[in-house]
Each structure stands twice: as structure tokens, then as C-alpha cells.
Coordinates of C-alpha atoms in Angstrom, one line a residue:
X1116 CA 0.0 0.0 0.0
X1117 CA 1.4 3.3 -1.0
X1118 CA 2.3 5.8 1.7
X1119 CA 0.8 9.2 1.7
X1120 CA 2.7 12.4 1.5
X1121 CA 2.3 13.1 5.2
X1122 CA 3.8 9.7 6.1
X1123 CA 6.8 10.2 3.9
X1124 CA 7.4 13.7 5.3
X1125 CA 7.2 12.4 8.9
X1126 CA 9.7 9.7 8.2
X1127 CA 12.1 12.2 6.5
X1128 CA 11.8 14.6 9.4
X1129 CA 12.5 11.8 11.9
X1130 CA 15.8 10.9 10.1
X1131 CA 16.8 14.6 10.2
X1132 CA 16.0 14.9 13.9
X1133 CA 18.0 11.7 14.6
X1134 CA 20.9 13.0 12.6
X1135 CA 20.9 16.4 14.3
X1136 CA 20.7 14.9 17.7
X1137 CA 23.6 12.5 17.1
X1138 CA 27.2 13.3 18.2
X1139 CA 28.5 13.3 14.6
X1140 CA 27.0 15.6 12.1
X1141 CA 28.5 13.8 9.1
X1142 CA 28.1 10.3 7.7
X1143 CA 30.0 7.4 8.9
X1144 CA 32.2 7.3 5.8
X1145 CA 33.1 11.0 6.1
X1146 CA 33.7 10.6 9.8
X1147 CA 36.2 7.7 9.1
X1148 CA 38.0 9.9 6.6
X1149 CA 38.3 12.7 9.1
X1150 CA 39.5 10.4 11.8
X1151 CA 42.1 8.9 9.5
X1152 CA 43.4 12.3 8.6
X1153 CA 43.7 13.3 12.3
X1154 CA 45.6 10.0 13.0
X1155 CA 47.9 10.7 10.0
X1156 CA 48.7 14.2 11.3
X1157 CA 49.3 12.8 14.8
X1158 CA 51.5 10.0 13.5
X1159 CA 49.2 7.3 14.8
X1160 CA 47.9 5.5 11.8
X1161 CA 46.8 1.9 12.1
X1162 CA 49.0 -0.9 10.8
X1163 CA 46.3 -2.0 8.3
X1164 CA 46.4 1.4 6.5
X1165 CA 49.2 0.7 4.0
X1166 CA 52.0 3.3 3.7
X1167 CA 52.0 3.6 7.4
X1168 CA 53.4 6.9 8.7
X1169 CA 54.7 7.9 12.0
X1170 CA 56.6 10.9 13.2
X1171 CA 60.2 10.6 14.5
X1172 CA 60.6 10.4 18.3
X1173 CA 63.6 11.0 20.6
X1174 CA 63.9 7.2 20.9
X1175 CA 63.8 6.7 17.1
X1176 CA 65.1 9.9 15.5
X1177 CA 65.5 8.3 12.0
X1178 CA 62.1 6.5 12.2
X1179 CA 63.7 3.1 11.5
X1180 CA 61.1 1.2 13.5
X1181 CA 58.1 3.0 11.7
X1182 CA 56.5 3.8 15.0
X1183 CA 56.8 0.3 16.5
X1184 CA 57.9 -0.2 20.0
X1185 CA 61.3 -1.8 20.4
X1186 CA 61.0 -5.3 21.7
X1187 CA 62.6 -5.5 25.1
X1188 CA 63.2 -8.5 27.3
X1189 CA 63.2 -8.3 31.0
X1190 CA 66.5 -9.3 32.5
X1191 CA 67.7 -9.7 36.1
X1192 CA 68.2 -6.4 37.8
X1193 CA 71.8 -5.6 38.6
X1194 CA 72.7 -3.7 41.7
X1195 CA 74.9 -0.8 40.6
X1196 CA 76.5 1.8 42.8
X1197 CA 75.6 5.3 41.8
X1198 CA 78.6 7.1 40.4
X1199 CA 79.4 10.5 42.0
X1200 CA 79.6 13.4 39.7
X1201 CA 83.3 13.9 40.6
X1202 CA 84.2 10.6 38.9
X1203 CA 83.3 11.9 35.4
X1204 CA 86.3 11.3 33.2
X1205 CA 88.0 14.5 32.3
X1206 CA 90.6 15.2 29.6
X1207 CA 93.0 18.1 30.0
X1208 CA 91.4 19.7 33.0
X1209 CA 87.9 20.3 34.4
X1210 CA 85.0 21.7 32.6
X1211 CA 83.0 24.6 33.9
X1212 CA 79.3 23.8 33.5
X1213 CA 77.9 27.2 34.1
X1214 CA 79.7 29.1 31.3
X1215 CA 77.6 30.8 28.6
X1216 CA 77.8 29.0 25.4
X1217 CA 78.9 25.7 27.0
X1218 CA 76.4 22.9 26.5
X1219 CA 75.9 20.9 29.7
X1220 CA 79.5 21.5 30.9
X1221 CA 80.9 20.6 27.5
X1222 CA 79.5 17.2 27.8
X1223 CA 76.9 16.7 25.1
X1224 CA 76.8 12.9 25.4
X1225 CA 73.5 12.9 27.3
X1226 CA 71.9 15.2 24.8
X1227 CA 73.0 13.3 21.7
X1228 CA 72.6 9.7 23.0
X1229 CA 69.1 9.5 21.7
X1230 CA 70.0 11.1 18.4
X1231 CA 72.9 8.7 17.8
X1232 CA 71.3 5.6 19.3
X1233 CA 71.1 3.7 16.1
X1234 CA 74.5 4.6 14.6
X1235 CA 76.9 4.4 17.6
X1236 CA 77.3 0.9 18.8
X1237 CA 78.3 -0.2 22.3
X1238 CA 81.9 -1.2 22.8
X1239 CA 84.6 -0.4 20.2
X1240 CA 83.9 2.0 17.4
X1241 CA 82.3 0.5 14.4
X1242 CA 84.3 0.5 11.1
X1243 CA 83.2 3.3 8.9
X1244 CA 85.5 2.4 6.0
X1245 CA 82.8 0.3 4.3
X1246 CA 79.7 2.2 5.3
X1247 CA 79.8 5.6 7.0
X1248 CA 77.7 6.1 10.2
X1249 CA 74.3 7.7 10.0
X1250 CA 75.6 10.6 12.1
X1251 CA 78.2 11.4 9.4
X1252 CA 75.5 11.4 6.8
X1253 CA 73.3 13.5 9.1
X1254 CA 76.0 16.1 9.5
X1255 CA 76.7 16.2 5.7
X1256 CA 73.0 16.6 5.0
X1257 CA 72.6 19.4 7.5
X1258 CA 75.6 21.2 6.2
X1259 CA 74.5 20.8 2.6
X1260 CA 71.0 21.9 3.2
X1261 CA 72.1 25.0 5.2
X1262 CA 74.6 26.1 2.5
X1263 CA 72.1 25.7 -0.3
X1264 CA 69.5 27.6 1.6
X1265 CA 71.9 30.5 2.1
X1266 CA 73.2 30.2 -1.5
X1267 CA 76.7 29.8 0.0
X1268 CA 77.5 26.6 -1.8
X1269 CA 78.9 27.2 -5.3
X1270 CA 81.9 24.8 -5.6
X1271 CA 79.9 21.8 -7.0
X1272 CA 76.5 23.2 -7.8
X1273 CA 74.0 20.4 -8.4
X1274 CA 76.2 17.7 -6.9
X1275 CA 75.4 16.1 -3.6
X1276 CA 78.0 15.8 -0.9
X1277 CA 77.2 12.1 -0.6
X1278 CA 78.3 11.5 -4.2
X1279 CA 81.7 13.2 -3.8
X1280 CA 84.3 10.4 -4.5
X1281 CA 86.9 12.4 -2.5
X1282 CA 84.8 12.2 0.6
X1283 CA 84.3 8.4 0.4
X1284 CA 88.1 8.0 -0.1
X1285 CA 88.8 10.4 2.8
X1286 CA 86.5 8.3 5.1
X1287 CA 88.3 5.1 4.1
X1288 CA 91.7 6.7 4.9
X1289 CA 90.4 8.4 8.1
X1290 CA 89.2 5.1 9.5
X1291 CA 92.8 3.7 9.2
X1292 CA 93.9 5.9 12.1
X1293 CA 96.9 7.4 10.3
X1294 CA 97.6 11.0 9.5
X1295 CA 96.3 12.2 6.1
X1296 CA 97.8 14.4 3.5
X1297 CA 95.9 15.6 0.5
X1298 CA 98.2 15.9 -2.6
X1299 CA 95.8 17.4 -5.1
X1300 CA 97.7 20.7 -4.9
X1301 CA 94.6 22.8 -4.0
X1302 CA 93.1 24.3 -0.9
X1303 CA 90.3 22.5 0.7
X1304 CA 86.9 22.8 -1.1
X1305 CA 83.6 23.2 0.6
X1306 CA 82.9 19.5 0.1
X1307 CA 86.2 18.5 1.6
X1308 CA 85.7 20.8 4.6
X1309 CA 82.3 19.3 5.1
X1310 CA 83.6 15.7 5.0
X1311 CA 86.5 16.6 7.4
X1312 CA 84.4 18.3 10.0
X1313 CA 81.6 15.7 9.8
X1314 CA 84.1 12.9 10.5
X1315 CA 85.6 14.9 13.3
X1316 CA 82.2 15.5 14.8
X1317 CA 81.5 11.7 14.6
X1318 CA 84.7 10.9 16.5
X1319 CA 84.0 13.7 19.1
X1320 CA 80.5 12.4 19.8
X1321 CA 81.7 8.8 20.1
X1322 CA 84.3 9.8 22.7
X1323 CA 81.7 11.8 24.5
X1324 CA 79.4 8.8 24.5
X1325 CA 82.2 6.7 26.1
X1326 CA 82.2 9.2 29.0
X1327 CA 85.2 11.4 28.0
X1328 CA 84.9 15.1 28.5
X1329 CA 87.0 17.8 26.8
X1330 CA 87.9 21.2 28.3
X1331 CA 89.9 22.3 25.2
X1332 CA 88.8 22.5 21.6
X1333 CA 88.6 19.0 20.0
X1334 CA 89.4 20.2 16.5
X1335 CA 91.8 23.0 15.5
X1336 CA 91.4 24.1 11.9
X1337 CA 94.2 26.4 10.8
X1338 CA 93.6 28.5 7.7
X1339 CA 95.7 31.0 5.7
X1340 CA 93.3 33.9 5.6
X1341 CA 90.2 35.5 7.1
X1342 CA 88.1 34.6 4.1
X1343 CA 89.0 30.9 4.5
X1344 CA 88.1 31.1 8.2
X1345 CA 84.7 32.5 7.4
X1346 CA 84.1 29.7 4.9
X1347 CA 85.1 27.0 7.4
X1348 CA 83.0 28.6 10.1
X1349 CA 80.0 28.7 7.7
X1350 CA 80.3 25.0 7.0
X1351 CA 80.6 24.1 10.7
X1352 CA 77.7 26.3 11.8
X1353 CA 74.9 23.7 11.2
X1354 CA 76.6 21.3 13.7
X1355 CA 75.5 23.6 16.5
X1356 CA 72.2 21.8 16.6
X1357 CA 73.9 18.8 18.2
X1358 CA 76.0 20.9 20.6
X1359 CA 79.1 21.3 18.6
X1360 CA 80.1 25.0 18.7
X1361 CA 82.6 26.5 16.3
X1362 CA 84.5 29.7 16.9
X1363 CA 86.4 31.6 14.2
X1364 CA 89.4 33.7 15.1
X1365 CA 91.1 35.9 12.6
X1366 CA 92.8 39.4 12.4
X1367 CA 89.6 40.9 11.0
X1368 CA 88.0 41.2 14.5
X1369 CA 89.3 43.2 17.4
X1370 CA 91.6 41.3 19.8
X1371 CA 89.8 42.4 22.9
X1372 CA 86.4 41.3 21.5
X1373 CA 87.8 37.8 20.7
X1374 CA 89.3 37.5 24.2
X1375 CA 86.0 38.4 25.9
X1376 CA 84.2 36.0 23.6
X1377 CA 86.5 33.1 24.5
X1378 CA 85.9 33.7 28.2
X1379 CA 82.2 33.1 27.7
X1380 CA 82.3 30.2 25.3
X1381 CA 84.2 27.0 25.2
X1382 CA 84.1 25.8 21.5
X1383 CA 84.4 22.2 20.4
X1384 CA 85.8 23.3 17.0
X1385 CA 88.2 26.2 16.6
X1386 CA 89.0 27.9 13.3
X1387 CA 91.9 30.3 13.2
X1388 CA 94.7 31.9 11.3
X1389 CA 98.1 30.9 12.8
X1390 CA 99.3 34.4 13.8
X1391 CA 96.1 35.4 15.7
X1392 CA 95.9 32.0 17.4
X1393 CA 99.5 32.2 18.6
X1394 CA 98.8 35.7 19.9
X1395 CA 95.9 34.5 21.9
X1396 CA 97.7 31.5 23.2
X1397 CA 100.6 33.7 24.4
X1398 CA 98.1 35.9 26.3
X1399 CA 96.6 32.7 27.8
X1400 CA 93.2 33.6 26.4
X1401 CA 92.8 30.0 25.1
X1402 CA 94.3 26.7 25.8
X1403 CA 95.0 24.4 22.9
X1404 CA 97.1 21.8 24.8
X1405 CA 94.3 19.2 24.6
X1406 CA 93.6 19.5 20.9
X1407 CA 92.9 16.0 19.5
X1408 CA 92.7 16.8 15.8
X1409 CA 94.7 19.4 13.8
X1410 CA 93.7 20.3 10.2
X1411 CA 96.0 22.7 8.2
X1412 CA 94.6 24.1 5.0
X1413 CA 96.8 25.9 2.5
X1414 CA 100.1 24.9 4.1
X1415 CA 102.3 26.3 1.3
X1416 CA 100.4 29.7 1.5
X1417 CA 100.9 29.8 5.2
X1418 CA 104.6 29.0 4.9
X1419 CA 105.1 31.5 2.0
X1420 CA 103.6 34.2 4.2
X1421 CA 106.4 33.7 6.8
X1422 CA 104.4 31.8 9.4
X1423 CA 106.6 28.6 9.4
X1424 CA 107.8 29.3 12.9
X1425 CA 104.3 30.1 14.0
X1426 CA 103.1 26.7 12.8
X1427 CA 105.9 25.0 14.7
X1428 CA 105.1 27.0 17.9
X1429 CA 101.4 26.0 17.7
X1430 CA 102.4 22.4 17.2
X1431 CA 104.6 22.5 20.3
X1432 CA 101.7 24.0 22.3
X1433 CA 99.7 20.8 21.7
X1434 CA 100.5 18.1 24.1
X1435 CA 100.2 14.5 23.0
X1436 CA 99.9 13.3 19.4
X1437 CA 97.0 14.9 17.7
X1438 CA 95.5 13.5 14.5
X1439 CA 96.7 15.6 11.5
X1440 CA 95.1 16.3 8.2
X1441 CA 97.1 18.5 5.8
X1442 CA 95.9 20.2 2.6
X1443 CA 99.0 21.4 0.7
X1444 CA 98.0 23.9 -2.0
X1445 CA 101.3 23.7 -3.9
X1446 CA 103.8 21.1 -5.1
X1447 CA 106.8 23.4 -4.5
X1448 CA 109.8 21.7 -2.8
X1449 CA 109.9 24.7 -0.4
X1450 CA 107.1 23.2 1.7
X1451 CA 108.5 19.7 2.0
X1452 CA 110.6 20.5 5.2
X1453 CA 107.4 21.7 6.9
X1454 CA 105.4 18.7 5.9
X1455 CA 108.1 16.4 7.2
X1456 CA 108.2 18.3 10.5
X1457 CA 104.5 17.8 11.0
X1458 CA 104.0 14.3 9.6
X1459 CA 106.5 12.0 11.3
X1460 CA 104.7 8.7 11.2
X1461 CA 102.8 6.6 8.7
X1462 CA 100.4 8.5 6.5
X1463 CA 97.7 8.0 4.0
X1464 CA 98.1 9.9 0.7
X1465 CA 94.7 11.2 -0.5
X1466 CA 94.1 12.5 -4.0
X1467 CA 91.9 11.6 -6.9
X1468 CA 94.4 13.3 -9.2
X1469 CA 96.6 10.8 -11.0
X1470 CA 99.1 13.4 -12.3
X1471 CA 102.8 12.9 -11.7
X1472 CA 103.0 16.0 -9.5
X1473 CA 100.2 14.7 -7.3
X1474 CA 101.5 11.2 -6.9
X1475 CA 105.1 12.3 -6.4
X1476 CA 104.3 15.0 -3.8
X1477 CA 106.9 15.3 -1.0
X1478 CA 109.4 13.0 -2.8
X1479 CA 112.8 14.6 -3.3
X1480 CA 114.3 13.8 -6.7
X1481 CA 118.1 13.9 -6.2
X1482 CA 119.7 13.9 -9.7
X1483 CA 123.5 13.8 -10.1
X1484 CA 125.7 13.6 -13.3
X1485 CA 129.0 11.8 -12.7
X1486 CA 131.4 9.3 -14.2
X1487 CA 130.9 5.5 -14.0
X1488 CA 133.5 5.3 -11.2
X1489 CA 131.8 8.0 -9.1
X1490 CA 128.4 6.3 -9.3
X1491 CA 129.6 3.6 -6.9
X1492 CA 131.0 6.2 -4.4
X1493 CA 127.9 8.4 -4.5
X1494 CA 125.6 5.3 -4.2
X1495 CA 127.4 4.3 -1.0
X1496 CA 127.2 7.9 0.3
X1497 CA 123.4 7.6 -0.1
X1498 CA 123.5 4.3 1.8
X1499 CA 125.5 5.9 4.6
X1500 CA 123.2 8.8 4.8
X1501 CA 120.1 6.5 5.0
X1502 CA 121.6 4.4 7.8
X1503 CA 122.6 7.4 9.9
X1504 CA 119.2 9.2 9.6
X1505 CA 116.7 6.5 9.1
X1506 CA 113.8 5.7 11.5
X1507 CA 112.0 2.6 12.3
X1508 CA 110.0 0.9 9.5
X1509 CA 112.2 2.8 6.9
X1510 CA 113.3 0.8 3.8
X1511 CA 115.9 1.4 1.1
X1512 CA 115.9 -0.2 -2.3
X1513 CA 118.7 -0.4 -4.9
X1514 CA 117.5 -1.0 -8.5
X1515 CA 120.3 -2.4 -10.6
X1516 CA 120.6 -3.2 -14.3
X1517 CA 121.8 -6.5 -15.6
X1518 CA 123.4 -4.8 -18.7
X1519 CA 125.6 -2.6 -16.5
X1520 CA 128.3 -4.1 -14.3
X1521 CA 127.5 -3.7 -10.6
X1522 CA 129.8 -6.3 -9.0
X1523 CA 131.8 -3.6 -7.3
X1524 CA 128.8 -1.9 -5.9
X1525 CA 127.3 -5.1 -4.6
X1526 CA 130.6 -6.0 -2.8
X1527 CA 130.7 -2.6 -1.2
X1528 CA 127.1 -2.8 0.0
X1529 CA 127.8 -6.3 1.5
X1530 CA 130.8 -4.8 3.3
X1531 CA 128.4 -2.4 5.0
X1532 CA 126.7 -5.4 6.7
X1533 CA 124.0 -5.9 4.1
X1534 CA 123.3 -9.4 2.7
X1535 CA 122.3 -9.2 -0.9
X1536 CA 120.7 -11.9 -3.0
X1537 CA 120.0 -11.1 -6.7
X1538 CA 118.9 -14.5 -7.9
X1539 CA 116.1 -14.4 -10.5
X1540 CA 113.8 -16.5 -8.3
X1541 CA 114.4 -14.1 -5.3
X1542 CA 114.1 -10.7 -6.8
X1543 CA 115.2 -9.0 -3.6
X1544 CA 116.6 -9.6 -0.2
X1545 CA 115.0 -8.6 3.1
X1546 CA 112.0 -7.4 1.2
X1547 CA 110.0 -6.4 4.3
X1548 CA 110.9 -4.9 7.6
X1549 CA 112.1 -7.5 10.1
X1550 CA 110.5 -8.4 13.4
X1551 CA 112.6 -5.8 15.2
X1552 CA 111.1 -3.1 13.0
X1553 CA 114.6 -2.0 12.0
X1554 CA 115.5 -0.3 8.7
X1555 CA 116.0 -2.7 5.8
X1556 CA 118.1 -2.4 2.7
X1557 CA 117.1 -4.3 -0.4
X1558 CA 118.2 -4.7 -4.0
X1559 CA 116.5 -5.9 -7.2
X1560 CA 117.2 -6.1 -10.9
X1561 CA 115.3 -3.7 -13.0
X1562 CA 113.9 -6.6 -15.0
X1563 CA 112.2 -7.9 -11.9
X1564 CA 110.7 -4.5 -10.9
X1565 CA 107.1 -5.6 -11.6
X1566 CA 107.3 -8.1 -8.7
X1567 CA 108.2 -5.5 -6.1
X1568 CA 105.8 -3.4 -4.0
X1569 CA 107.6 0.0 -4.2
X1570 CA 105.1 1.7 -1.8
X1571 CA 106.9 0.4 1.3
X1572 CA 110.3 2.0 0.3
X1573 CA 111.1 5.5 1.4
X1574 CA 114.5 5.7 -0.4
X1575 CA 115.2 4.3 -3.9
X1576 CA 118.6 4.4 -5.6
X1577 CA 119.2 4.2 -9.3
X1578 CA 123.0 3.6 -9.6
X1579 CA 122.6 3.3 -13.3
X1580 CA 119.8 5.5 -14.7
X1581 CA 116.8 3.6 -16.2
X1582 CA 116.7 3.3 -20.0
X1583 CA 113.3 5.0 -20.4
X1584 CA 111.4 7.9 -18.7
X1585 CA 108.3 5.7 -18.4
X1586 CA 110.2 3.5 -16.0
X1587 CA 111.4 6.5 -14.0
X1588 CA 107.9 7.9 -13.7
X1589 CA 106.6 4.5 -12.6
X1590 CA 109.2 4.3 -9.8
X1591 CA 108.6 7.9 -8.8
X1592 CA 104.8 7.5 -8.5
X1593 CA 104.8 4.2 -6.8
X1594 CA 107.4 4.6 -4.1
X1595 CA 106.9 6.0 -0.5
X1596 CA 103.1 5.7 -0.4
X1597 CA 103.1 5.6 3.5
X1598 CA 105.6 8.3 4.2
X1599 CA 106.6 11.9 3.3
X1600 CA 110.3 11.1 3.6
X1601 CA 110.7 9.8 0.1
X1602 CA 114.0 10.3 -1.8
X1603 CA 114.8 9.1 -5.3
X1604 CA 118.5 9.1 -6.1
X1605 CA 119.4 9.0 -9.8
X1606 CA 122.9 8.9 -11.2
X1607 CA 123.5 9.8 -14.9
X1608 CA 126.5 9.6 -17.1
X1609 CA 127.3 11.0 -20.5
X1610 CA 125.7 8.1 -22.2
X1611 CA 122.3 9.3 -20.7
X1612 CA 122.3 12.5 -22.7
X1613 CA 119.1 11.6 -24.5
X1614 CA 117.2 11.3 -21.2
X1615 CA 118.3 14.7 -19.9
X1616 CA 115.6 16.8 -21.6
X1617 CA 112.6 14.7 -20.5
X1618 CA 114.1 14.4 -17.0
X1619 CA 114.4 18.2 -16.7
X1620 CA 110.7 18.4 -17.8
X1621 CA 109.6 16.1 -15.0
X1622 CA 111.7 17.9 -12.4
X1623 CA 110.2 21.3 -13.4
X1624 CA 106.7 19.8 -13.5
X1625 CA 107.1 18.5 -9.9
X1626 CA 108.6 21.8 -8.6
X1627 CA 112.0 20.3 -8.0
X1628 CA 115.4 22.0 -8.5
X1629 CA 117.2 21.3 -11.7
X1630 CA 120.9 20.8 -11.1
X1631 CA 123.3 22.7 -13.3
X1632 CA 125.2 19.6 -14.2
X1633 CA 121.9 18.1 -15.7
X1634 CA 121.3 21.3 -17.7
X1635 CA 124.9 21.1 -19.0
X1636 CA 124.3 17.5 -20.0
X1637 CA 121.2 18.6 -21.9
X1638 CA 123.1 21.4 -23.7
X1639 CA 125.8 18.8 -24.7
X1640 CA 123.1 16.6 -26.3
X1641 CA 121.8 19.6 -28.3
X1642 CA 125.3 20.4 -29.5
X1643 CA 125.8 16.8 -30.6
X1644 CA 122.6 16.9 -32.6
X1645 CA 123.7 20.1 -34.3

């Protein structure tokens, strides 16, 4: 039976009254959509709603667990004695917790524990050579974003810091624990500075997590100019969010202002020009005795400006053995003595430039023109000089030629207490450092050179010059890979006149001195051609 209009109207009004009186003024479907949106904004979506989203929390800053609670097992409670505050490990003096600019008494471990929970493991430091820690990537990302936001990054526009091959190679060398020397021949770029300070920040936070506390700057970054100091300070500025403060010191600011600033702030990273830093140290405005890492950018520029003694004085003010990273902006032989003063142990050479000048950096090429009889005498003089000044783990190699008589030289070397074996099966004798880590002297025929690892030899002697420049360049670029004390002795005679010109070219290209006797030999070859 059909309903009348009044019945239909009453039923419709009843639904409207029921809807208006309900708690929700929308349909169930719309209410579900609104509720899902609220949960999404609050970071509390249900597991069944694919593409689950949750906000980062202090316990999970990188959102690796996707909002899930970490599964914890209850273990037996251990009775531990509360550790008094006075037992906090201090390095190089006590911290003053109440100073302005100091974060928690210089101890940021408590603040950064949650942030670094996933990437800093308990116990020994994890190896970052294969995969850098998340904290290093976080630092690089923060620095890159800040620089691009301020339009301060122009060195590699469009390229990400993470894709920089130099940075990955730097991290591999940095994890070895040795000092580093960049041999590219340029000052540090923005990317290189970012990778350096990010790795230093990672090391600093790890040590803070272990309970160590620093009263002096952890990183000292020496630069040649005020402009470079501002650049490094700009790169380090984003690290302030994790409690790493950076202070820049240069002659562009009043000395009194810098002294007052250092009294109210204890920086973790210190960027400075050498002359202003030494001035503040002499006035006891800052203490750098506890510096753990020393980075020097533009070493040749600093030395050319007459600050060689200043660098030495700063190095003496640092107690202990700080980690060194050197960017040498020139291949001139004038900076070699300073490099050797700073880098006394094993090093890692770092450069993506495969040029002769880069690979032969800090290797002295000693070239002498003499007679066949004098070659033996001068070769023995090189041996005596090596034995009198060599250090532990130093090696010396004689490269002999089968087509040139060397019986007299071998006998003389044996008389010096060296045992030589030049059999074809045994290309060298005493090829590696012995168990006592004493200096070793080896010999090899040129024909067997491919079987020898030249990288472990600091001093190489060519009693009879090699027949081609390709062989000379191979020896020059492969020797002394772990040291800055490399010396390549070469002895030429009148029969080597054809090689004088290309040898002079290599010496000039590497910034080495060209001896007058070699130039005379070159002129002689030109006269013979005429």
C-alpha cells in the first residue's frame, strides 16, 4: 500500500532529527576519513592502513622502526653503585658547567645519546670504512641543506656531498687511524671541509658517549686567511644543533672582542689563522694543549707568508699526538721540510688526481751527473746517509741493471753489513721490515721490478739510470706511499744525454730544483745533434 505524503514527510523529518541529535553531524564514511586524517597528522595510523606513517621520536630519530615499540626483554636487575659526579672522566682539565655557550658543561653525550642511538654501537667504534655512520650522513645533509638555503654553496652546484668520491676515499683513509695528506695541490673545497668536520664530529660524539669530556677544543682548523676562516665557520655552523660549537678567530676582528668571547664560550671546534691564534695562546686567552685533531689548510700559502715558525710553535703547544690532516696547496719543494716536520709517522696519501705532480708529492728527486766510477761512491754515500738518519720501518731499495756491471757496488754494500741476493727467483733480499722493525736495505734487478711493491720503500737508488722515462715515472709515482720522507737518487753519465731533456721536464713539473750539471748535459746533447 502506497504511503501518503504526510507519512513520507514524517519519516524524513524523523531521520533529520535523529541525525541532528547524534554526536556526529557527518556520515560514517566521512567521519572515518576525518579520523584517518587526524591520525595521520598525529602520526598514529593503524597498521592496516598501507603506507603507514609515524613521526620521529627521541627514541627513534630516524624513524627506522616505523613507530613500532622496540621489543625489550626483562633481565635480572643488577645492583649498581651510583657514580658520583666527581668521577666523570676529564681530559686536559675540568669543565665549567655554568659558562655561557657551554652545553651541559661541554658534555653533550646525554643530549646526543638519543639522536645517535642507532648509529653508535656499544663497545669499540664501528668500522666506517665500508659504510659511514648515520651521524656522518646527518652532518653532511645538515651542512649541505644549510649552505644551499643560504646560497653559500657554489663549488659543486648540483652535486650532492654524498656523491663526492673524495669524501668516500677520505673516510676510508680516516678510518685507518693514520695522519692524512691531500696531494691534489689545491686548498680544501667546501665538500672536503664538510667531510672533514663531519668525520671529526662523529669521532667527538663517540668519545663523549664513552664518558670522556674535553675542556679544550677538540678540532683545531688552521687557515691562511680571514676569508677561508669564514668559509670553514659557515660549513661548521649547522653542527651547533647537536651541541658542537665553532668559533672563528682571525685578524679581521678586534683582539679584545675575541678575548671576551673566548671567556664566555668553550668551543668544540676552533677555526683560526696561525698568527692570531698564537697571539691569543701567548696571552693565555685560550688553551690548545688538549687538541685531538689538527687540520691545516693551504700549508704552502701559510709558509710563504712567513708563518713557518708560527706553525711549529702551535704544534709545540699541543701536548700528546693529535691527528693531522694537511691540505697542501702547492707542489713546491719549499714546503717539504714543513710537511716532514708535521707528519712524522705513517700517513695516507689522499688524492683523486693521478698526475705525476700529485703522486710524487713530497718525494725529493736527487739527480747527479757523474762518471761511472763516481756512481759507486755516490751510491754508497746515499746508503751511509740513510743508515745514519733512518727511522723505524724505513726501507731502502737499490734498483740495478743487468746490462751494467754492478759487481763492485754489490761487494761494497755487503761490506756495510747488508746481505744481498739477486737471484732471478728471489728478486730482492730482506723485502720487508724484520721483526725488530729495523731499517731494511734491499736490492733488485730492473727486469724484476714488476714483482716489487715500491710503496713500502722510502729511499730508492738508481746507480745506473733507467733506460726510459716511463720506468722512471713508474718508480717515482709508486714509491713511498706511506711516508713523506721519500727520496729518489738518480745517477746519470754522458751516455744518458738523450734522457736529460725529459728528466728536466719532469723535475720542473714537480717543482724540483734542476741541477746545473743536468742542464749542461742537456746542452751537450743539443750540441751533438747540431
